[in-house]
Structures are given as structure tokens and as C-alpha cells.
PDB file of C-alpha atoms in Angstrom:
ATOM      1  CA  UNK A   1       1.598   0.278   1.347  1.00 71.00           C
ATOM      2  CA  UNK A   2      -1.094   1.220  -1.173  1.00 86.00           C
ATOM      3  CA  UNK A   3      -3.554  -1.476  -2.139  1.00 87.00           C
ATOM      4  CA  UNK A   4      -4.542  -2.298  -5.711  1.00 91.00           C
ATOM      5  CA  UNK A   5      -7.658  -4.138  -6.810  1.00 91.00           C
ATOM      6  CA  UNK A   6      -7.046  -7.490  -8.545  1.00 89.00           C
ATOM      7  CA  UNK A   7      -9.595  -9.614 -10.383  1.00 91.00           C
ATOM      8  CA  UNK A   8      -9.060 -13.383 -10.319  1.00 88.00           C
ATOM      9  CA  UNK A   9     -10.842 -16.324 -11.910  1.00 90.00           C
ATOM     10  CA  UNK A  10     -11.029 -19.169  -9.401  1.00 90.00           C
ATOM     11  CA  UNK A  11     -12.972 -22.430  -9.311  1.00 92.00           C
ATOM     12  CA  UNK A  12     -16.202 -22.000  -7.317  1.00 93.00           C
ATOM     13  CA  UNK A  13     -15.251 -24.839  -4.948  1.00 93.00           C
ATOM     14  CA  UNK A  14     -11.954 -23.161  -4.156  1.00 92.00           C
ATOM     15  CA  UNK A  15     -13.764 -19.913  -3.397  1.00 93.00           C
ATOM     16  CA  UNK A  16     -16.115 -21.670  -0.976  1.00 94.00           C
ATOM     17  CA  UNK A  17     -13.201 -23.356   0.824  1.00 93.00           C
ATOM     18  CA  UNK A  18     -11.377 -20.023   0.993  1.00 93.00           C
ATOM     19  CA  UNK A  19     -14.452 -18.364   2.518  1.00 95.00           C
ATOM     20  CA  UNK A  20     -14.758 -21.083   5.174  1.00 94.00           C
ATOM     21  CA  UNK A  21     -11.046 -20.898   5.928  1.00 93.00           C
ATOM     22  CA  UNK A  22     -11.107 -17.108   6.193  1.00 93.00           C
ATOM     23  CA  UNK A  23     -14.096 -17.186   8.572  1.00 94.00           C
ATOM     24  CA  UNK A  24     -12.439 -19.817  10.793  1.00 94.00           C
ATOM     25  CA  UNK A  25      -9.202 -17.826  10.864  1.00 92.00           C
ATOM     26  CA  UNK A  26     -10.754 -14.360  11.201  1.00 93.00           C
ATOM     27  CA  UNK A  27      -9.079 -13.016   8.066  1.00 92.00           C
ATOM     28  CA  UNK A  28     -10.125 -11.949   4.592  1.00 93.00           C
ATOM     29  CA  UNK A  29      -9.584 -13.737   1.317  1.00 93.00           C
ATOM     30  CA  UNK A  30      -7.721 -10.641   0.133  1.00 92.00           C
ATOM     31  CA  UNK A  31      -5.306 -11.001   3.057  1.00 91.00           C
ATOM     32  CA  UNK A  32      -4.864 -14.720   2.298  1.00 90.00           C
ATOM     33  CA  UNK A  33      -4.040 -14.055  -1.354  1.00 90.00           C
ATOM     34  CA  UNK A  34      -1.776 -11.154  -0.451  1.00 88.00           C
ATOM     35  CA  UNK A  35       0.094 -13.287   2.073  1.00 84.00           C
ATOM     36  CA  UNK A  36       0.534 -16.102  -0.445  1.00 83.00           C
ATOM     37  CA  UNK A  37       1.757 -13.776  -3.190  1.00 82.00           C
ATOM     38  CA  UNK A  38       4.161 -12.128  -0.762  1.00 78.00           C
ATOM     39  CA  UNK A  39       5.617 -15.546   0.066  1.00 76.00           C
ATOM     40  CA  UNK A  40       6.685 -16.209  -3.536  1.00 74.00           C
ATOM     41  CA  UNK A  41       9.821 -14.040  -3.438  1.00 65.00           C
ATOM     42  CA  UNK A  42      11.477 -11.993  -0.770  1.00 61.00           C
ATOM     43  CA  UNK A  43      12.252  -8.287  -1.200  1.00 65.00           C
ATOM     44  CA  UNK A  44      15.589  -9.038  -2.887  1.00 67.00           C
ATOM     45  CA  UNK A  45      13.972 -11.274  -5.489  1.00 66.00           C
ATOM     46  CA  UNK A  46      15.278 -14.466  -3.893  1.00 71.00           C
ATOM     47  CA  UNK A  47      13.039 -17.513  -3.811  1.00 69.00           C
ATOM     48  CA  UNK A  48      11.499 -18.131  -0.392  1.00 67.00           C
ATOM     49  CA  UNK A  49      11.614 -21.533   1.362  1.00 74.00           C
ATOM     50  CA  UNK A  50       7.999 -22.370   0.466  1.00 70.00           C
ATOM     51  CA  UNK A  51       8.704 -21.866  -3.239  1.00 68.00           C
ATOM     52  CA  UNK A  52      11.889 -23.919  -2.963  1.00 70.00           C
ATOM     53  CA  UNK A  53       9.887 -26.826  -1.527  1.00 71.00           C
ATOM     54  CA  UNK A  54       7.388 -26.633  -4.399  1.00 68.00           C
ATOM     55  CA  UNK A  55      10.024 -26.675  -7.127  1.00 68.00           C
ATOM     56  CA  UNK A  56      10.286 -30.017  -8.846  1.00 64.00           C
ATOM     57  CA  UNK A  57       6.758 -31.111  -7.941  1.00 66.00           C
ATOM     58  CA  UNK A  58       5.961 -31.348 -11.648  1.00 65.00           C
ATOM     59  CA  UNK A  59       8.330 -33.056 -14.045  1.00 69.00           C
ATOM     60  CA  UNK A  60      10.238 -30.565 -16.197  1.00 70.00           C
ATOM     61  CA  UNK A  61       8.696 -32.175 -19.287  1.00 75.00           C
ATOM     62  CA  UNK A  62       5.153 -31.242 -18.196  1.00 71.00           C
ATOM     63  CA  UNK A  63       3.643 -28.346 -20.092  1.00 74.00           C
ATOM     64  CA  UNK A  64       1.255 -25.798 -18.643  1.00 73.00           C
ATOM     65  CA  UNK A  65      -1.464 -27.124 -20.958  1.00 79.00           C
ATOM     66  CA  UNK A  66      -0.964 -30.688 -19.699  1.00 77.00           C
ATOM     67  CA  UNK A  67      -1.018 -29.546 -16.075  1.00 72.00           C
ATOM     68  CA  UNK A  68      -4.213 -27.551 -16.580  1.00 77.00           C
ATOM     69  CA  UNK A  69      -5.885 -30.533 -18.286  1.00 80.00           C
ATOM     70  CA  UNK A  70      -4.865 -32.717 -15.350  1.00 76.00           C
ATOM     71  CA  UNK A  71      -6.324 -30.253 -12.826  1.00 76.00           C
ATOM     72  CA  UNK A  72      -9.563 -29.872 -14.779  1.00 80.00           C
ATOM     73  CA  UNK A  73      -9.978 -33.659 -14.891  1.00 82.00           C
ATOM     74  CA  UNK A  74      -9.079 -34.051 -11.229  1.00 77.00           C
ATOM     75  CA  UNK A  75     -11.479 -31.384  -9.971  1.00 78.00           C
ATOM     76  CA  UNK A  76     -14.576 -32.226 -12.032  1.00 72.00           C
TER      77      UNK A  76
END
């Protein structure tokens, strides 16, 4: 499968944790991200078990703006 370059904006602390994790597990951050993104849907477009478990974590009334504000406050 051909690879494509992807640019992401990620909190610096998350990047540092990802680097430590990748070193401990002898993998690359690119492979970690690729594996995660691959886990979101299977080839047929069906939701995978990991995504099913994450559904409902946020109340349906929560907006993306509210969630982002919560994360920014939490991770300051």
C-alpha cells in the first residue's frame, strides 16, 4: 500500500508521550497513528469494536466547541 504524508497539529506533551511510547515499543509514531486510524472502520465501512466502545462517552448534547474547551482547560 502506498504511503501518503500527513501533517498533524498535536499538543507538545502528547508528542513527547508518543515518542516515549514508540521507543519502548520499538515502533514509529507514524505506525502508531496509522494503526489507530485503521482501527476506526473496517474495510466494509463497519464500525470496529474499539469505536463502538467509545461511542456515547460524550453526551449527545455536547458540541465540538465545548469538548475542545474542556480539553484545553484540562490539559493546561
